[in-house]
Short mmCIF file of C-alpha atoms and ligand atoms in Angstrom, two decimals:
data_model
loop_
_atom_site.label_atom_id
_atom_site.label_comp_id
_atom_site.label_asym_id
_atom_site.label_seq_id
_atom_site.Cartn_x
_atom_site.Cartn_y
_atom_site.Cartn_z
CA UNK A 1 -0.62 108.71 78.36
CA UNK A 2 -1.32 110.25 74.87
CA UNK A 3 1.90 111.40 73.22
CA UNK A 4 0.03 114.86 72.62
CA UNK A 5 -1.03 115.58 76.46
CA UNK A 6 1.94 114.23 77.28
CA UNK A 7 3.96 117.11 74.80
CA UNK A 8 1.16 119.58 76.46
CA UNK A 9 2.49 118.54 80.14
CA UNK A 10 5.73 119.26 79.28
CA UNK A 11 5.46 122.20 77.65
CA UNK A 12 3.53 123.52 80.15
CA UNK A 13 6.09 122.54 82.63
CA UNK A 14 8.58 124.46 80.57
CA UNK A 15 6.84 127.41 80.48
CA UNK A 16 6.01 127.51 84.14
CA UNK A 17 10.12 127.25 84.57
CA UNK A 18 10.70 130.05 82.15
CA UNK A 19 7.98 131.90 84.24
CA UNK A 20 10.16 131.29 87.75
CA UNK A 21 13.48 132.21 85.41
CA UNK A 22 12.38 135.36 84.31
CA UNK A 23 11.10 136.29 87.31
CA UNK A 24 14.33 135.76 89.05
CA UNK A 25 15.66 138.43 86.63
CA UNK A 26 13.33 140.75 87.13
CA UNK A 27 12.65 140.11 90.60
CA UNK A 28 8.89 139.56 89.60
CA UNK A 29 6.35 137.07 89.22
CA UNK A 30 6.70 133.50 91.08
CA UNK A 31 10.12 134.09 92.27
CA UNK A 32 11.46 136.07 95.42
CA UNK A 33 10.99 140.07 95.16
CA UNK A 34 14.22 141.04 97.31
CA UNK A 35 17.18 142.62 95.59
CA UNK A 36 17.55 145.90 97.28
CA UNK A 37 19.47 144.35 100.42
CA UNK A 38 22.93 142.45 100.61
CA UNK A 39 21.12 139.87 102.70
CA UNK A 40 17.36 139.54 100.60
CA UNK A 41 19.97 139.38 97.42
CA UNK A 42 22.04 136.06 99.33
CA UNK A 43 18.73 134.51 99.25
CA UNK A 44 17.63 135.25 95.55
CA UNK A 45 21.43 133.52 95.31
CA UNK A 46 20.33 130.89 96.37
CA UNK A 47 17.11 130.46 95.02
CA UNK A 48 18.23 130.88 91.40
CA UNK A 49 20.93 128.28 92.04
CA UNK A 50 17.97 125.64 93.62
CA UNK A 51 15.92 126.89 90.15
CA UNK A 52 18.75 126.26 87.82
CA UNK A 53 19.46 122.69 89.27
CA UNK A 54 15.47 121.48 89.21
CA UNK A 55 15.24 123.15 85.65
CA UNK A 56 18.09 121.05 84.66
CA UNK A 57 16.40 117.85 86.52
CA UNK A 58 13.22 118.31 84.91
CA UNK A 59 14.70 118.66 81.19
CA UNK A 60 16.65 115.86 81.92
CA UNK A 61 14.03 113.32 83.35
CA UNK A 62 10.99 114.83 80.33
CA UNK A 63 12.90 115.19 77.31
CA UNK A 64 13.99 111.60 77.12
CA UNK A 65 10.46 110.83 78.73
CA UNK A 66 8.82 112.00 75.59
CA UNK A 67 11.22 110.73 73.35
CA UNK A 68 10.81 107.36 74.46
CA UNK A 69 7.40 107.52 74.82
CA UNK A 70 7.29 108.33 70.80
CA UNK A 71 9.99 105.81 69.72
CA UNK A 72 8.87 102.77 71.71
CA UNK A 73 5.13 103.35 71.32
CA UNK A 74 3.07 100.08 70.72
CA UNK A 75 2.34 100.87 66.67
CA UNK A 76 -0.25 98.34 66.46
CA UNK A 77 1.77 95.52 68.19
CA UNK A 78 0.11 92.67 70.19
CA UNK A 79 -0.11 93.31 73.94
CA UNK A 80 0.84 89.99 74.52
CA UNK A 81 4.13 90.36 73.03
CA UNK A 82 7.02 90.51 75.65
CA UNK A 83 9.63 93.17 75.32
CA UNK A 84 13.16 92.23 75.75
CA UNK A 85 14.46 91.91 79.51
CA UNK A 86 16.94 93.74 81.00
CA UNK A 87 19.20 93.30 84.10
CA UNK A 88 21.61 95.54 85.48
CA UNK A 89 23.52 98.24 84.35
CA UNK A 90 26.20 99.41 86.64
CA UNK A 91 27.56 102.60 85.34
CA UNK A 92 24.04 103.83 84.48
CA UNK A 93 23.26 102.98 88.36
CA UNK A 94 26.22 104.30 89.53
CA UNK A 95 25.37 108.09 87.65
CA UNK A 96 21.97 108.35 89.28
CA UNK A 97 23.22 107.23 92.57
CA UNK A 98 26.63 109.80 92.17
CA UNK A 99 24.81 112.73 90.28
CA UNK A 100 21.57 113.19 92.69
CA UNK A 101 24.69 112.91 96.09
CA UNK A 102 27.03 115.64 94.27
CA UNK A 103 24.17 118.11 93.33
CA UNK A 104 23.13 118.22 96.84
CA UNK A 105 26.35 118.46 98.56
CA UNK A 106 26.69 121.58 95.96
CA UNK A 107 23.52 123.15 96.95
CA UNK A 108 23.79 122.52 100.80
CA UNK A 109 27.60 124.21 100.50
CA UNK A 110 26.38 126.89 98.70
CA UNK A 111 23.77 127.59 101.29
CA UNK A 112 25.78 127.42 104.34
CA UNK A 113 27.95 129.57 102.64
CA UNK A 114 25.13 132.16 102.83
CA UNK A 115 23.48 131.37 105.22
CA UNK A 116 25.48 134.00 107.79
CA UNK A 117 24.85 137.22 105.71
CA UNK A 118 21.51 136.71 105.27
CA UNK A 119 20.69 136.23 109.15
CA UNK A 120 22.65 138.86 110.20
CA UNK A 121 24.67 141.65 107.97
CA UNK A 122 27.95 142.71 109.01
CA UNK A 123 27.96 146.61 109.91
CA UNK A 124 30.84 147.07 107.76
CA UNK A 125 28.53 146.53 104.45
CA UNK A 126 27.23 150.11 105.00
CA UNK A 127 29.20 152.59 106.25
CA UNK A 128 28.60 154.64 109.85
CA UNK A 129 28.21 151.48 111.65
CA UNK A 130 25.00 149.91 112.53
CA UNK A 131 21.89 151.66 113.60
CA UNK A 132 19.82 149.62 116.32
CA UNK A 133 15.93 149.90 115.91
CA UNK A 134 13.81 147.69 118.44
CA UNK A 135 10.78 146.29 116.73
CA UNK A 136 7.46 145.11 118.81
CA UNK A 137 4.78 143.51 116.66
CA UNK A 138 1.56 144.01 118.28
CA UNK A 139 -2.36 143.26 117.66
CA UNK A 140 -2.09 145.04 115.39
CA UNK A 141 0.55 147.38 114.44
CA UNK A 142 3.90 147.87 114.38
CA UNK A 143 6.26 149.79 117.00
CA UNK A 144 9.87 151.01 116.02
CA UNK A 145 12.00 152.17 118.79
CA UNK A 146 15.05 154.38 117.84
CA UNK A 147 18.15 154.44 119.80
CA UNK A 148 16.96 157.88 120.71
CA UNK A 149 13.96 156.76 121.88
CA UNK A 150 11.81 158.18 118.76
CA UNK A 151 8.44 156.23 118.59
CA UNK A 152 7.25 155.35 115.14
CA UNK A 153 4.06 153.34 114.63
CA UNK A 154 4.14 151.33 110.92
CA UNK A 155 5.68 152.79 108.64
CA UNK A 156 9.55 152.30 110.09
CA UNK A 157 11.95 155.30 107.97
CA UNK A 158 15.93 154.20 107.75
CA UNK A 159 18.95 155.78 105.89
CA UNK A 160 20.23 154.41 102.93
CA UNK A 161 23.51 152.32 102.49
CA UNK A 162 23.71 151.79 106.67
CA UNK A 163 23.05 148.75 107.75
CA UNK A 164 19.61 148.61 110.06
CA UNK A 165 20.04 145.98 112.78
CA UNK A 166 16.27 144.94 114.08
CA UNK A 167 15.65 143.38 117.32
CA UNK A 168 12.44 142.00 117.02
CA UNK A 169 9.84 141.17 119.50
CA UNK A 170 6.05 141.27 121.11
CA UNK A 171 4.82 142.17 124.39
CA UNK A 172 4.51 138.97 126.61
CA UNK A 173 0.50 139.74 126.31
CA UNK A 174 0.51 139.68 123.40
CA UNK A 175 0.33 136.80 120.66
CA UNK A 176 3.37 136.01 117.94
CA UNK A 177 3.68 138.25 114.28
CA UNK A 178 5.69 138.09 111.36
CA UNK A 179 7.64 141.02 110.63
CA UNK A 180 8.61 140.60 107.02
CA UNK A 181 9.58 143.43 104.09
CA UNK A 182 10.27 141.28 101.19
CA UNK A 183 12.65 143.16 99.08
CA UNK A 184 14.93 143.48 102.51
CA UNK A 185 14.62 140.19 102.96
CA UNK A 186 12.73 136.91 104.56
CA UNK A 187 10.61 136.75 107.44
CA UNK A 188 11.69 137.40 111.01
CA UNK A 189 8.95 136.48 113.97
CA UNK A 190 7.73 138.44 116.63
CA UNK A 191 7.28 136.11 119.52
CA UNK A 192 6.21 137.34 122.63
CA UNK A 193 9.22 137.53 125.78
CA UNK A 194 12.09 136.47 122.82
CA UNK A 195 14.15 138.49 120.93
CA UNK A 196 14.42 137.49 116.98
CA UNK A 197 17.22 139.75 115.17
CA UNK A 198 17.96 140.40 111.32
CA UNK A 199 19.08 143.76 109.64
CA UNK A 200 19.32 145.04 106.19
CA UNK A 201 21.31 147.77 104.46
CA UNK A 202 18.55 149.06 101.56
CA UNK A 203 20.91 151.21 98.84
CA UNK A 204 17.73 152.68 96.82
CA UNK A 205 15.56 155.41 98.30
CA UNK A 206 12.07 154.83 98.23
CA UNK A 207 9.27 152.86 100.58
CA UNK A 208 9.64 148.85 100.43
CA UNK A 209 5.91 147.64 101.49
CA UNK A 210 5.66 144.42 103.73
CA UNK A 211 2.94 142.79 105.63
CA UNK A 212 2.77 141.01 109.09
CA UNK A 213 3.61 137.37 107.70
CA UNK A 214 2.19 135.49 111.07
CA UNK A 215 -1.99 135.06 111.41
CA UNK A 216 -2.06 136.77 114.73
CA UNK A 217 -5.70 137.47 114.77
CA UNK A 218 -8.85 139.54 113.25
CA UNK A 219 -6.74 142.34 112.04
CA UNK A 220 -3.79 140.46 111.24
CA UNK A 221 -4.22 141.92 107.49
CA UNK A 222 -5.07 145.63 108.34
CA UNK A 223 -1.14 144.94 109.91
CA UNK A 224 0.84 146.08 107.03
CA UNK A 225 4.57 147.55 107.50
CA UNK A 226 6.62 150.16 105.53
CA UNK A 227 10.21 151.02 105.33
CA UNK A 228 10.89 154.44 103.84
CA UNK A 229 14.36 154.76 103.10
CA UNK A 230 15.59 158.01 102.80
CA UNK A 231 18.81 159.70 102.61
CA UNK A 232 21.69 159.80 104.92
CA UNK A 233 21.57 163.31 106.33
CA UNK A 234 17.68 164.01 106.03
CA UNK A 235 17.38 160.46 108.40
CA UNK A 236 20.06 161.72 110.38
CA UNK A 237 17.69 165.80 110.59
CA UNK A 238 14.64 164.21 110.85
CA UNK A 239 15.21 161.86 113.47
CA UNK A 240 17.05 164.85 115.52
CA UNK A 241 14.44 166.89 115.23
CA UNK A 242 11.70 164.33 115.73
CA UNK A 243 13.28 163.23 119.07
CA UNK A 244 12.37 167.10 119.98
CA UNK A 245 9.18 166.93 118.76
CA UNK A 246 8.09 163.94 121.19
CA UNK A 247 9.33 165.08 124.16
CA UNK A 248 7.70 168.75 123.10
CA UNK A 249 4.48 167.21 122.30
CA UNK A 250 3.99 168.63 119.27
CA UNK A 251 5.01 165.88 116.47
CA UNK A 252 2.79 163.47 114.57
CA UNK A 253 3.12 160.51 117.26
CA UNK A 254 -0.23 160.77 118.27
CA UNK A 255 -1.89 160.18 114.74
CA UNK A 256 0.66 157.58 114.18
CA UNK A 257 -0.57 156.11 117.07
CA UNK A 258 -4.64 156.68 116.52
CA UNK A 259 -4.26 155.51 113.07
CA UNK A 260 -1.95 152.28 113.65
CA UNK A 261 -3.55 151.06 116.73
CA UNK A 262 -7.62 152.21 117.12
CA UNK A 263 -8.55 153.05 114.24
CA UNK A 264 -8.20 150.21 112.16
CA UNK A 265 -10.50 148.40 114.58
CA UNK A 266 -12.82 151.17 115.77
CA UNK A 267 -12.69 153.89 113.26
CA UNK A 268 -14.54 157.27 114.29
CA UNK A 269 -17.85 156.36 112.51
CA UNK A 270 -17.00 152.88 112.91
CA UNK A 271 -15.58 152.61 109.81
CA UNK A 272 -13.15 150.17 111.76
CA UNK A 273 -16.22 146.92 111.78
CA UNK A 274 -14.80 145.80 114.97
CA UNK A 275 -14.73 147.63 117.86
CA UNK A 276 -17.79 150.46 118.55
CA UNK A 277 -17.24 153.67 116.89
CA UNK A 278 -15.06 156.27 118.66
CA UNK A 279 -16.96 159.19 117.88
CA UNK A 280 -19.36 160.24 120.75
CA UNK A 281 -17.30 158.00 123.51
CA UNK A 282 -16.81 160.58 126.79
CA UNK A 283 -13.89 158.05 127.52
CA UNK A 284 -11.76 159.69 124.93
CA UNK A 285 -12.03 163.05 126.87
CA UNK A 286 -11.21 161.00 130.32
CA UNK A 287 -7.05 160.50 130.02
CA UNK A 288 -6.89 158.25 133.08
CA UNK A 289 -9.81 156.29 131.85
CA UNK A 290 -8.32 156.32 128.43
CA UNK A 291 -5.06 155.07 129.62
CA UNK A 292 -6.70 152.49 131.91
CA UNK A 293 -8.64 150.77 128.85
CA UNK A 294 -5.64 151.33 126.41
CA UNK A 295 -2.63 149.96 128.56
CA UNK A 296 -5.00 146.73 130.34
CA UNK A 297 -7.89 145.97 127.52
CA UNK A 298 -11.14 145.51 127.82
CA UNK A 299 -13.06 142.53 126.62
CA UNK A 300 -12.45 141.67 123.27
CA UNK A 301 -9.78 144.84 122.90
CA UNK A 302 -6.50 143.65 123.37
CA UNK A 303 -3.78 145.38 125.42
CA UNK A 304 -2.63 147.99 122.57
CA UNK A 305 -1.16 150.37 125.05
CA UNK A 306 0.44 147.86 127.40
CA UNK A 307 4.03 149.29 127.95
CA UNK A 308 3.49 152.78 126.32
CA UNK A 309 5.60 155.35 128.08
CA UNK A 310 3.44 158.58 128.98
CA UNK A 311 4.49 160.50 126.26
CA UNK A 312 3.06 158.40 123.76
CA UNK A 313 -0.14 158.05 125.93
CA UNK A 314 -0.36 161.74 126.21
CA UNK A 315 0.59 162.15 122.47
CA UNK A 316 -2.92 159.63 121.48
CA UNK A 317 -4.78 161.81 124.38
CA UNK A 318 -3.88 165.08 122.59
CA UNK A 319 -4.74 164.06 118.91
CA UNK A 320 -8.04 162.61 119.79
CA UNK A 321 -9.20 165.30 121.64
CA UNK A 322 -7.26 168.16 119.45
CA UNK A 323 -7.84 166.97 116.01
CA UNK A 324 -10.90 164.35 116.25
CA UNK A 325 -13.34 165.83 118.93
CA UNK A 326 -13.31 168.97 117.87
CA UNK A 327 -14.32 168.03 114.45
CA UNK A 328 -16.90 166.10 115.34
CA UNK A 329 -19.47 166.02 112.61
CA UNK A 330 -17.07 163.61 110.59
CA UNK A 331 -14.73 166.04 108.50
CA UNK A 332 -12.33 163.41 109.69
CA UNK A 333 -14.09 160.50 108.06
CA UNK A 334 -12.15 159.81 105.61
CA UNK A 335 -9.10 158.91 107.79
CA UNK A 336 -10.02 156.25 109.91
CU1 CUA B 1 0.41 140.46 113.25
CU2 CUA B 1 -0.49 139.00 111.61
#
């Protein structure tokens, strides 16, 4: 190789592990994006320790590389000429033999050491104790159960600086997702009949964006996740008076519902490219029939409602007929 593609490869290389450094800092670019829980941060640990160790490898194996490669270059010399031989050289051999053994014990200690706060956090990181929030991934939204039985379809809301423990699952019709909210933390499956648990404590307020992480089908990318974290006592109101609201009929479960799981396939006008448009269909004004076709599927429709207690059924009944039937004409376009 050319000394001067050979500078450009390793330069390049150098820049791409500046790239993965800086990143690390700012929690950006090529490098993990979790900092905002205890157990997403023991990873970015550990990545920045795996970064720092090849960084050093590749310096060490390309600088002398390059070095060599200009100081022992052929200047003109006779191919034929034979270079001196050499045989053996035990302490060199003995360094890479010892150096490559003790950098790996150091990086698998490190890991196990935290490994066990990143699969599970210990309650006692927050404060209140744990809250317990079931998770189903489904084709293709998300369900949140609260220990109060609250319903929440996608977007999952928490309180900030308790630690969230999340039991994660799918229904045994249903096919395996990945439930994953990278600045919490890694990605936890959603296999149908098992149980898959992680948790995270988030101490900023805000909405952390995630994504299904598992192809699970046609809509697998219309399956994104949200976790709005909010503070202490408004979680603590809003989840009070949101348990009300269900069992009253009267909360936003039902759009939650229409939006997460038929109208990213169907849409009203259609809008959905999947399944036939909604608008127009005397099903939706049939709750039985509704509730037959929802729970069981039909054709190429999975199961969505398989499992749904009767409040959320009735909640998706009452929206469609309330908000989206009565406009017909399409006021409601714009929203699925
Ligand atoms: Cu669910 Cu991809």
């Amino acid at each position: 190789m050319r000394p001067k593609l050979l500078a450009a490869a390793v330069s390049l290389a150098l820049a791409a592990a500046a790239l993965f450094g800086a990143g690390a800092r700012a929690g950006t670019g090529l490098s993990p994006a979790g900092q905002d829980s205890p157990n997403a941060e023991r990873a970015s640990d550990i990545y920045e320790l795996i970064l720092a160790v090849s960084a050093g490898i590749l310096l060490l194996v390309t600088v002398p590389l390059v070095l060599f490669i200009l100081r022992y270059r052929n200047r003109g010399r006779s191919r034929a000429i034979e270079g001196p031989q050499i045989r053996g050289n035990t302490r060199l051999e003995l360094a890479w033999t010892a150096l490559p053994v003790v950098l790996l014990a150091v990086i698998v200690t490190f890991v196990f050491y935290k490994l066990p706060g990143i699969n599970d956090l210990d309650p006692a990181e927050g404060s209140g104790g744990a809250l317990e929030v079931q998770v189903e991934g489904r084709q293709f939204y998300w369900q949140y159960t609260y220990p109060n039985g609250v319903i929440a379809i996608d977007t999952l809301r928490a309180p900030r600086g308790r630690v969230v423990e999340v039991e994660i699952t799918a229904p045994a019709s249903d096919v395996n997702h990945s439930f994953w909210i990278p600045r919490l933390g890694g990605k936890f499956d959603a296999i149908p009949g098992q149980v898959t648990r992680t948790s995270f404590e988030a101490d900023k307020l805000g909405t952390y964006k995630g994504a299904c992480a598992e192809f699970c089908g046609i809509q697998h990318a219309a399956m994104l996740a949200a976790v709005e974290v909010m503070p202490r006592d408004e979680f603590d109101r809003w989840l009070a008076a949101e348990a009300r609201a269900q069992q009253a009929g009267n909360s936003a479960l039902g759009e939650q519902t229409y939006l997460g799981a038929c109208a990213k396939c169907h849409g009203w006008q259609g809008q959905g490219l999947i399944g036939p448009p909604l608008r127009g269909n005397g099903l939706l004004r049939d709750r039985e029939g509704l509730a037959t076709i929802v729970r069981n599927g039909q054709g190429a429709m999975p199961a969505i409602g398989e499992g749904w207690r009767d409040l959320q059924m009735d909640a998706l009944f009452r929206y469609v007929n309330r908000n989206l039937a009565n406009a017909e004409g399409g006021a409601d376009g714009g929203q699925g």
